[in-house]
Coordinates of C-alpha atoms in Angstrom, one line a residue:
Chain A
X18 CA 37.1 -3.2 10.3
X19 CA 35.4 -6.2 9.4
X20 CA 37.6 -9.3 8.8
X21 CA 37.9 -11.1 5.8
X22 CA 39.6 -14.5 5.0
X23 CA 42.5 -14.2 2.3
X24 CA 41.0 -17.2 0.6
X25 CA 37.5 -18.7 0.4
X26 CA 37.2 -22.2 2.0
X27 CA 35.0 -24.4 -0.2
X28 CA 33.4 -27.5 0.8
X29 CA 32.5 -29.8 -2.0
X30 CA 29.6 -31.9 -0.9
X31 CA 30.1 -34.6 -3.5
X32 CA 33.8 -34.8 -2.9
X33 CA 33.5 -34.3 1.0
X34 CA 36.8 -32.2 1.1
X35 CA 37.6 -28.6 1.5
X36 CA 39.7 -26.8 -1.2
X37 CA 40.4 -23.1 -1.4
X38 CA 40.8 -21.2 -4.6
X39 CA 43.1 -18.2 -5.0
X40 CA 42.8 -16.7 -8.5
X41 CA 46.1 -14.9 -8.1
X42 CA 47.9 -18.3 -7.1
X43 CA 48.4 -19.6 -10.7
X44 CA 50.9 -22.2 -9.7
X45 CA 48.6 -23.9 -7.3
X46 CA 45.8 -23.7 -9.9
X47 CA 48.1 -25.3 -12.5
X48 CA 49.2 -28.0 -10.2
X49 CA 45.8 -28.9 -9.3
X50 CA 44.4 -28.9 -12.9
X51 CA 47.3 -31.1 -14.0
X52 CA 46.7 -33.5 -11.2
X53 CA 43.0 -33.6 -12.2
X54 CA 43.7 -34.0 -15.7
X55 CA 46.4 -36.7 -15.4
X56 CA 43.8 -38.7 -13.5
X57 CA 40.9 -38.0 -15.6
X58 CA 42.4 -37.9 -19.1
X59 CA 45.8 -39.1 -19.6
X60 CA 48.6 -39.8 -17.0
X61 CA 51.2 -38.1 -19.2
X62 CA 49.0 -34.6 -19.1
X63 CA 51.5 -31.7 -18.9
X64 CA 50.5 -28.1 -18.5
X65 CA 52.8 -25.0 -19.1
X66 CA 52.6 -21.9 -16.9
X67 CA 49.2 -20.2 -16.5
X68 CA 48.7 -16.6 -17.6
X69 CA 45.8 -14.7 -16.5
X70 CA 43.6 -12.5 -18.7
X71 CA 42.3 -9.1 -17.3
X72 CA 39.1 -9.1 -19.2
X73 CA 35.7 -10.5 -17.8
X74 CA 34.1 -9.3 -14.5
X75 CA 32.9 -12.7 -13.5
X76 CA 34.8 -15.9 -14.3
X77 CA 38.7 -16.0 -14.0
X78 CA 40.4 -16.9 -17.3
X79 CA 43.9 -18.3 -17.8
X80 CA 45.8 -19.5 -21.0
X81 CA 48.2 -22.1 -21.0
X82 CA 49.7 -24.6 -23.2
X83 CA 49.0 -28.4 -22.7
X84 CA 50.4 -31.7 -24.1
X85 CA 48.8 -35.1 -23.6
X86 CA 48.1 -38.4 -25.6
X87 CA 44.9 -39.2 -27.3
X88 CA 44.4 -42.4 -29.0
X89 CA 48.0 -43.2 -29.0
X90 CA 49.2 -39.8 -30.5
X91 CA 50.6 -36.8 -28.8
X92 CA 48.5 -33.8 -29.0
X93 CA 49.8 -30.1 -28.0
X94 CA 47.3 -27.4 -27.6
X95 CA 46.9 -23.8 -26.5
X96 CA 43.9 -23.9 -24.1
X97 CA 41.9 -21.7 -22.0
X98 CA 40.9 -22.5 -18.4
X99 CA 37.7 -20.6 -17.0
X100 CA 37.1 -21.0 -13.3
X101 CA 34.0 -19.6 -11.3
X102 CA 35.5 -18.0 -8.4
X103 CA 33.8 -19.0 -5.1
X104 CA 33.1 -15.5 -4.1
X105 CA 32.5 -14.1 -7.6
X106 CA 29.5 -12.2 -8.8
X107 CA 27.3 -15.1 -9.8
X108 CA 28.7 -17.6 -7.3
X109 CA 28.0 -20.2 -6.6
X110 CA 28.9 -21.1 -10.4
X111 CA 28.2 -24.1 -12.6
X112 CA 30.3 -24.7 -15.6
X113 CA 28.0 -27.3 -17.1
X114 CA 25.4 -24.9 -18.9
X115 CA 28.3 -23.0 -20.6
X116 CA 30.1 -26.4 -21.5
X117 CA 27.0 -28.1 -22.7
X118 CA 25.9 -25.2 -24.8
X119 CA 29.3 -24.8 -26.5
X120 CA 29.4 -28.6 -27.0
X121 CA 26.2 -28.6 -28.7
X122 CA 26.8 -25.6 -30.9
X123 CA 30.1 -27.1 -32.3
X124 CA 29.9 -27.1 -36.0
X125 CA 27.0 -24.8 -36.1
X126 CA 27.0 -21.4 -37.8
X127 CA 27.7 -19.9 -34.3
X128 CA 31.6 -19.6 -33.9
X129 CA 32.5 -21.2 -30.5
X130 CA 35.6 -22.6 -29.1
X131 CA 35.9 -26.3 -28.7
X132 CA 35.4 -27.6 -25.2
X133 CA 37.2 -30.2 -23.6
X134 CA 36.6 -30.9 -20.0
X135 CA 34.6 -29.2 -17.2
X136 CA 33.6 -29.8 -13.4
X137 CA 30.7 -28.2 -11.5
X138 CA 32.5 -29.6 -8.5
X139 CA 35.0 -27.4 -6.4
X140 CA 37.0 -30.5 -5.5
X141 CA 39.4 -30.6 -8.5
X142 CA 40.8 -27.1 -8.5
X143 CA 39.0 -25.2 -5.8
X144 CA 36.2 -24.0 -8.3
X145 CA 34.0 -25.0 -11.0
X146 CA 35.8 -25.0 -14.2
X147 CA 35.9 -25.9 -18.0
X148 CA 38.6 -26.0 -20.5
X149 CA 38.4 -25.1 -24.2
X150 CA 40.4 -24.2 -27.0
X151 CA 42.2 -20.8 -27.2
X152 CA 41.0 -19.0 -30.1
X153 CA 42.9 -16.2 -31.8
X154 CA 41.7 -12.7 -31.7
X155 CA 41.1 -9.7 -29.4
X156 CA 37.9 -8.5 -28.0
X157 CA 36.9 -5.0 -28.8
X158 CA 35.3 -3.5 -25.9
X159 CA 32.4 -1.2 -25.7
X160 CA 33.9 1.5 -23.5
X161 CA 36.2 3.9 -25.4
X162 CA 38.3 6.5 -23.7
X163 CA 36.4 9.5 -25.2
X164 CA 33.0 7.7 -25.4
X165 CA 33.0 7.8 -29.2
X166 CA 32.7 5.1 -31.7
X167 CA 34.7 1.7 -31.4
X168 CA 34.6 1.1 -35.1
X169 CA 35.1 2.9 -38.5
X170 CA 32.4 2.4 -40.9
X171 CA 34.3 -0.4 -42.8
X172 CA 34.7 -2.5 -39.6
X173 CA 31.2 -1.5 -38.5
X174 CA 29.9 -3.1 -41.5
X175 CA 32.0 -6.1 -41.7
X176 CA 32.1 -7.1 -38.1
X177 CA 28.4 -6.0 -37.6
X178 CA 27.2 -8.4 -40.4
X179 CA 29.0 -11.3 -38.8
X180 CA 27.9 -10.1 -35.3
X181 CA 24.2 -10.5 -36.2
X182 CA 24.6 -13.7 -38.4
X183 CA 26.0 -15.3 -35.5
X184 CA 23.2 -14.5 -33.2
X185 CA 20.8 -15.5 -36.1
X186 CA 22.4 -18.9 -36.4
X187 CA 22.3 -19.3 -32.4
X188 CA 18.5 -18.6 -32.3
X189 CA 17.8 -20.7 -35.4
X190 CA 19.5 -23.6 -33.8
X191 CA 17.4 -26.7 -33.3
X192 CA 18.2 -27.5 -29.7
X193 CA 15.6 -30.1 -29.1
X194 CA 16.8 -33.4 -28.8
X195 CA 20.5 -32.2 -28.1
X196 CA 22.1 -31.9 -24.8
X197 CA 21.4 -28.2 -24.8
X198 CA 17.9 -28.9 -23.8
X199 CA 19.1 -29.5 -20.5
X200 CA 20.7 -26.0 -19.9
X201 CA 17.8 -24.6 -18.0
X202 CA 15.5 -21.5 -18.5
X203 CA 12.0 -21.4 -19.8
X204 CA 10.3 -23.7 -22.4
X205 CA 7.1 -22.1 -22.3
X206 CA 6.7 -19.3 -24.9
X207 CA 4.0 -17.6 -22.9
X208 CA 6.1 -17.4 -19.8
X209 CA 9.5 -16.8 -21.0
X210 CA 9.5 -13.1 -20.0
X211 CA 8.0 -13.5 -16.8
X212 CA 10.3 -16.3 -15.8
X213 CA 13.2 -14.1 -16.6
X214 CA 11.8 -11.3 -14.5
X215 CA 11.2 -13.9 -11.6
X216 CA 14.6 -15.1 -11.8
X217 CA 16.3 -11.7 -11.5
X218 CA 14.0 -10.6 -9.0
X219 CA 15.0 -13.5 -6.9
X220 CA 18.7 -12.8 -7.5
X221 CA 18.0 -9.3 -6.4
X222 CA 16.4 -10.3 -3.2
X223 CA 19.4 -12.4 -2.6
X224 CA 21.8 -9.6 -3.0
X225 CA 20.1 -6.6 -1.8
X226 CA 18.3 -6.7 1.7
X227 CA 17.5 -3.0 0.9
X228 CA 14.5 -2.6 -1.3
X229 CA 14.9 -0.4 -4.3
X230 CA 11.9 1.6 -5.5
X231 CA 13.2 2.1 -9.0
X232 CA 13.7 -1.6 -9.5
X233 CA 10.4 -2.5 -7.9
X234 CA 8.6 -0.2 -10.3
X235 CA 10.5 -1.7 -13.3
X236 CA 9.7 -5.3 -12.2
X237 CA 5.9 -4.5 -11.9
X238 CA 6.1 -3.0 -15.3
X239 CA 8.0 -5.7 -17.0
X240 CA 5.3 -8.3 -15.5
X241 CA 2.4 -6.2 -16.7
X242 CA 3.8 -5.9 -20.2
X243 CA 5.6 -9.3 -20.8
X244 CA 5.3 -10.4 -24.3
X245 CA 4.9 -14.0 -25.6
X246 CA 7.9 -15.5 -27.4
X247 CA 7.6 -16.2 -31.0
X248 CA 9.8 -19.2 -30.4
X249 CA 12.2 -20.7 -27.7
X250 CA 15.8 -20.6 -28.4
X251 CA 19.0 -20.9 -26.9
X252 CA 19.6 -17.5 -25.4
X253 CA 23.2 -16.2 -25.0
X254 CA 22.3 -14.0 -22.1
X255 CA 25.1 -11.6 -22.6
X256 CA 25.5 -11.3 -26.3
X257 CA 27.4 -7.8 -27.1
X258 CA 30.5 -6.1 -28.0
X259 CA 33.2 -7.3 -25.7
X260 CA 32.2 -10.7 -25.7
X261 CA 33.5 -11.8 -29.0
X262 CA 36.8 -12.2 -30.5
X263 CA 38.0 -10.8 -33.8
X264 CA 41.1 -11.5 -35.8
X265 CA 41.8 -9.8 -39.1
X266 CA 38.3 -8.6 -39.6
X267 CA 36.5 -11.9 -38.7
X268 CA 34.7 -12.9 -35.7
X269 CA 36.5 -16.0 -34.5
X270 CA 34.5 -16.8 -31.3
X271 CA 31.4 -15.8 -29.3
X272 CA 32.5 -15.8 -25.7
X273 CA 31.2 -15.6 -22.3
X274 CA 28.2 -18.0 -22.2
X275 CA 27.7 -18.1 -18.4
X276 CA 24.1 -16.9 -18.6
X277 CA 23.2 -19.0 -21.4
X278 CA 19.5 -20.5 -21.2
X279 CA 16.5 -21.4 -23.1
X280 CA 14.1 -18.5 -23.6
X281 CA 12.8 -15.7 -25.8
X282 CA 15.5 -14.8 -28.6
X283 CA 14.3 -11.3 -28.3
X284 CA 16.0 -11.0 -24.9
X285 CA 19.5 -11.2 -26.7
X286 CA 18.4 -8.5 -29.3
X287 CA 17.2 -6.1 -26.5
X288 CA 20.5 -6.6 -24.6
X289 CA 22.3 -5.8 -27.7
X290 CA 20.7 -2.2 -27.5
X291 CA 21.6 -1.1 -24.0
X292 CA 23.1 2.2 -23.5
X293 CA 25.9 0.6 -21.5
X294 CA 27.4 -1.0 -24.7
X295 CA 27.5 2.0 -26.7
X296 CA 28.6 5.0 -24.8
X297 CA 27.6 8.2 -27.0
X298 CA 27.6 6.2 -30.3
X299 CA 24.1 6.2 -32.1
X300 CA 24.8 2.4 -33.0
X301 CA 23.6 -0.4 -30.9
X302 CA 26.8 -2.3 -29.6
X303 CA 28.6 0.2 -31.9
X304 CA 27.2 -1.6 -35.0
X305 CA 23.6 -0.7 -35.9
X306 CA 20.8 1.6 -35.5
X307 CA 17.8 -0.3 -33.9
X308 CA 15.9 -0.4 -37.2
X309 CA 19.1 -1.8 -38.9
X310 CA 19.3 -4.4 -36.1
X311 CA 15.7 -5.5 -36.5
X312 CA 15.8 -5.7 -40.3
X313 CA 19.1 -7.7 -40.5
X314 CA 18.3 -10.0 -37.6
X315 CA 14.8 -10.8 -39.3
X316 CA 16.4 -11.5 -42.7
X317 CA 19.1 -14.0 -41.1
X318 CA 16.9 -15.5 -38.5
X319 CA 13.4 -15.5 -39.9
X320 CA 12.2 -14.1 -36.6
X321 CA 10.2 -11.0 -37.2
X322 CA 10.7 -8.6 -34.2
X323 CA 8.8 -5.4 -33.6
X324 CA 10.7 -2.3 -32.3
X325 CA 8.1 -2.4 -29.4
X326 CA 9.6 -6.0 -28.4
X327 CA 13.0 -4.9 -28.7
X328 CA 12.2 -1.9 -26.5
X329 CA 10.6 -4.3 -24.0
X330 CA 13.5 -6.5 -24.0
X331 CA 15.9 -3.5 -23.7
X332 CA 14.0 -2.5 -20.7
X333 CA 14.3 -5.9 -19.2
X334 CA 18.2 -5.9 -20.1
X335 CA 18.6 -2.6 -18.3
X336 CA 16.9 -4.2 -15.0
X337 CA 19.1 -7.2 -15.4
X338 CA 22.2 -5.1 -15.7
X339 CA 21.0 -3.1 -12.7
X340 CA 20.5 -6.2 -10.6
X341 CA 24.0 -7.5 -11.7
X342 CA 25.2 -4.1 -10.1
X343 CA 23.8 -5.3 -6.9
X344 CA 25.3 -8.5 -7.4
X345 CA 28.6 -6.9 -7.6
X346 CA 28.0 -4.9 -4.5
X347 CA 27.1 -8.1 -2.7
X348 CA 30.2 -10.2 -3.6
X349 CA 32.4 -7.2 -2.7
X350 CA 30.6 -6.4 0.6
X351 CA 29.3 -9.4 2.0
X352 CA 31.5 -12.3 0.4
X353 CA 34.8 -10.4 0.7
X354 CA 35.6 -10.6 -3.0
X355 CA 38.4 -7.8 -3.2
X356 CA 38.1 -7.2 -7.0
X357 CA 37.8 -3.5 -6.8
X358 CA 35.8 -3.6 -10.3
X359 CA 33.0 -4.8 -8.2
X360 CA 33.1 -1.8 -5.9
X361 CA 33.3 0.2 -9.1
X362 CA 30.1 -1.1 -10.4
X363 CA 28.6 -0.3 -7.0
X364 CA 29.4 3.3 -7.4
X365 CA 27.6 3.3 -10.8
X366 CA 24.0 2.2 -9.4
X367 CA 22.5 5.5 -9.6
X368 CA 23.4 5.7 -13.5
X369 CA 22.1 2.2 -14.2
X370 CA 18.8 2.7 -12.4
X371 CA 18.1 5.9 -14.2
X372 CA 19.0 3.8 -17.5
X373 CA 16.3 1.4 -16.4
X374 CA 13.9 4.3 -16.0
X375 CA 14.6 5.8 -19.5
X376 CA 14.5 2.4 -21.2
X377 CA 11.1 1.7 -19.6
X378 CA 9.7 5.0 -20.7
X379 CA 10.9 4.4 -24.2
X380 CA 9.3 1.1 -24.1
X381 CA 6.0 2.1 -22.6
Chain B
X2 CA 25.5 4.5 -1.0
X3 CA 25.6 0.8 -0.6
X4 CA 29.0 -0.1 0.5
X5 CA 30.8 0.5 3.9
X6 CA 33.7 2.9 3.8
X7 CA 35.7 0.5 6.0
X8 CA 35.2 -2.3 3.6
X9 CA 36.3 -0.2 0.5
X10 CA 39.5 1.0 2.3
X11 CA 40.2 -2.7 3.5
X12 CA 39.9 -4.0 -0.2
X13 CA 41.8 -1.2 -1.8
X14 CA 44.7 -1.9 0.8
X15 CA 44.4 -5.7 0.2
X16 CA 44.7 -5.0 -3.7
X17 CA 47.5 -3.0 -3.3
X18 CA 49.4 -5.3 -1.0
X19 CA 48.4 -8.4 -3.1
X20 CA 47.8 -7.7 -6.5
X21 CA 49.8 -4.4 -7.3
X22 CA 52.8 -4.1 -5.0
X23 CA 54.4 -7.3 -5.8
X24 CA 54.3 -6.5 -9.5
X25 CA 55.9 -3.1 -9.3
X26 CA 59.4 -3.2 -10.3
X27 CA 60.9 0.2 -9.4
X28 CA 61.8 0.5 -5.5
X29 CA 60.4 4.2 -5.5
X30 CA 57.0 3.3 -7.1
X31 CA 56.8 0.4 -4.7
X32 CA 57.5 2.7 -1.7
X33 CA 55.0 5.2 -3.0
X34 CA 52.4 2.5 -3.5
X35 CA 53.0 1.4 0.2
X36 CA 52.6 5.0 1.2
X37 CA 49.0 4.9 -0.3
X38 CA 48.4 1.8 1.9
X39 CA 49.7 3.6 5.0
X40 CA 47.4 6.8 4.2
X41 CA 44.4 4.6 3.7
X42 CA 45.0 2.7 6.8
X43 CA 45.2 6.0 8.8
X44 CA 42.3 7.8 7.4
X45 CA 39.6 5.1 7.8
X46 CA 39.2 6.2 11.6
X47 CA 38.8 9.9 10.6
X48 CA 36.3 9.7 7.6
X49 CA 32.7 8.8 7.0
X50 CA 30.3 9.2 4.0
X51 CA 29.0 12.7 3.7
X52 CA 26.3 13.0 6.2
X53 CA 24.2 15.9 4.7
X54 CA 23.1 14.2 1.5
X55 CA 21.8 11.2 3.4
X56 CA 20.0 13.4 6.0
X57 CA 18.4 15.2 3.2
X58 CA 17.1 12.1 1.4
X59 CA 15.7 10.8 4.7
X60 CA 13.9 14.1 5.2
X61 CA 12.4 14.0 1.5
X62 CA 11.4 10.4 2.0
X63 CA 9.5 11.4 5.2
X64 CA 7.9 14.2 3.6
X65 CA 6.9 12.1 0.6
X66 CA 5.4 9.3 2.8
X67 CA 3.5 11.6 5.0
X68 CA 1.8 13.2 1.8
X69 CA 1.0 9.7 0.5
X70 CA -0.7 9.3 3.9
X71 CA 1.5 6.8 5.3
X72 CA 1.7 6.9 9.2
X73 CA 5.4 6.9 10.1
X74 CA 6.5 5.0 13.3
X75 CA 7.4 7.8 15.9
X76 CA 11.2 7.4 15.6
X77 CA 11.1 8.0 11.9
X78 CA 8.9 11.2 12.4
X79 CA 11.4 12.7 14.8
X80 CA 14.0 15.3 13.6
X81 CA 16.6 13.5 11.4
X82 CA 19.4 12.7 13.9
X83 CA 22.0 10.0 14.4
X84 CA 25.3 8.8 12.9
X85 CA 25.8 8.2 9.2
X86 CA 24.9 4.6 9.8
X87 CA 21.7 5.4 11.6
X88 CA 20.7 7.6 8.8
X89 CA 21.6 4.8 6.3
X90 CA 19.5 2.4 8.4
X91 CA 16.5 5.0 8.3
X92 CA 16.8 5.5 4.7
X93 CA 16.5 1.8 4.0
X94 CA 13.5 1.4 6.1
X95 CA 11.7 4.3 4.5
X96 CA 12.6 2.9 1.0
X97 CA 11.0 -0.2 2.4
X98 CA 7.7 1.7 3.4
X99 CA 7.8 3.7 -0.1
X100 CA 7.9 0.2 -2.0
X101 CA 5.0 -1.3 0.2
X102 CA 3.1 2.0 -0.7
X103 CA 4.0 1.5 -4.5
X104 CA 2.7 -2.2 -4.1
X105 CA -0.6 -1.0 -2.6
X106 CA -1.1 1.8 -5.1
X107 CA -0.4 -0.2 -8.2
X108 CA -3.1 -2.8 -7.2
X109 CA -5.6 0.0 -7.6
X110 CA -7.0 1.8 -10.7
X111 CA -8.4 5.2 -9.5
X112 CA -7.3 8.7 -10.2
X113 CA -6.0 9.3 -6.9
X114 CA -3.7 6.3 -6.8
X115 CA -2.4 7.0 -10.1
X116 CA -1.6 10.6 -8.9
X117 CA 0.1 9.2 -5.8
X118 CA 2.0 6.5 -7.8
X119 CA 3.3 9.4 -10.0
X120 CA 4.6 11.3 -7.1
X121 CA 6.6 8.2 -5.8
X122 CA 8.0 7.4 -9.3
X123 CA 8.9 11.1 -9.5
X124 CA 10.7 10.9 -6.0
X125 CA 12.7 7.7 -7.3
X126 CA 13.9 9.7 -10.3
X127 CA 14.7 12.9 -8.5
X128 CA 16.7 11.1 -5.8
X129 CA 18.7 9.2 -8.4
X130 CA 19.3 12.5 -10.4
X131 CA 20.5 14.0 -7.2
X132 CA 22.8 11.1 -6.5
X133 CA 24.4 11.5 -9.9
X134 CA 26.2 14.5 -9.0
X135 CA 28.4 12.4 -7.0
X136 CA 29.0 9.8 -9.7
X137 CA 31.9 10.2 -12.2
X138 CA 32.5 8.6 -15.5
X139 CA 33.8 5.1 -15.0
X140 CA 37.2 4.1 -16.2
X141 CA 36.0 0.8 -17.7
X142 CA 37.9 1.3 -21.1
X143 CA 41.2 1.5 -19.2
X144 CA 40.3 -1.2 -16.6
X145 CA 39.1 -3.8 -19.2
X146 CA 42.2 -3.3 -21.2
X147 CA 44.5 -3.2 -18.2
X148 CA 45.5 0.5 -19.0
X149 CA 46.2 -0.4 -22.7
X150 CA 44.3 0.1 -25.8
X151 CA 40.4 -0.2 -26.2
X152 CA 40.6 -4.0 -26.7
X153 CA 41.7 -7.0 -25.0
X154 CA 43.9 -9.6 -26.3
X155 CA 43.2 -13.0 -27.4
X156 CA 41.3 -15.9 -25.4

């Protein structure tokens, strides 16, 4: 059998020192984070025990209680640590795009957790990380046991309205002149789609030495049919059911900004429409028909979008999701990442490739 | 199939050893979980991915490429043979030839190219449809919720 190390050894070029990161060793992560924050923030910084959350296929998420002094006053807060595992699906990770976007969006109409500290370097805790507020709520997930609806009609209406309003606020956000201008992506409306296809083609080439006919057919089609963007916005990149928190009927936070970039806002709208986020429900992300989504979004964002545009970006989303599955296989097979959910994604590849084909046919 | 069986078995054992067994409180349940590790450790040398579907896929790809006028290197035109790993390597090489053919046909705009392109696209569809007979519905609902309800608690 192939031999894999129990822990990844990470060399941080800027720090010039090796550090390992074991997501299951919460105590070591806690000690390192404490030392880092005592050094960087406040010498009296105290962190309680870390508890790991089961959600998320990419970043590792822990909750903890922290106390420190700020401007001479004692502060006590429940916080979240998000760490990018060195062998995870999108490794090597950077925390700065997500941290910067969340910081820029604070106080906008997009509900986001307050962010505190981050590092793109692995020297501090063994992995890039950022710390933000713990926001109360639960994350409804797209997968239901029987494949049926995730919400009754009242919750569908209430949460759905907030879900699209937050997206519209994100896409209306004036990022120019804010730190979010540096998060990366495409600022050329004529190239936003092509740039994204190129980006994901590059990731596929990195993750799969094997050439996949269905994905090559799809990439060629996406290039030929790429639309121009009506505007350039901050694009969440993974905006869907499963990536927001809800408490008492209110969306309290939009989460998981790791794929955030500048680009065509239609990309987020197409992503909402993926088969993967609705099971057998007729509603996109268990919320809307395509037409309802288009109309509500246009009303709130002022951005008119045709069903054809949405279908193009849905096809792109299906392609991107399929490429992510190859990333899951790569981190499991080649990088020794033992998370069995990655292997599980690998076994679903025929299903997602057929979804790419059907999304492309609908858009053609 | 994109993953090696050895790697899958190894990761399943590692997950049980590292992430599951230490958190199982009941000694009998812990013993049974170790029994699963023992079984996984012993079956690895006895099994491989089902060979027949991969051999059929290789055969089909060769036929398709011949019909598309692609000259196959001699080794790829001989009767389908070898271990499962050999067949997977052949499949990957043939997929590369299919992708190259797709590329060249896409650059043309004549009826013959369109027809040949349609055949290759149909093959990609048919192969995935065949593979779907081995794919079971994922248990993402239970995985994401840690075996609990259809939602994940707050972050």
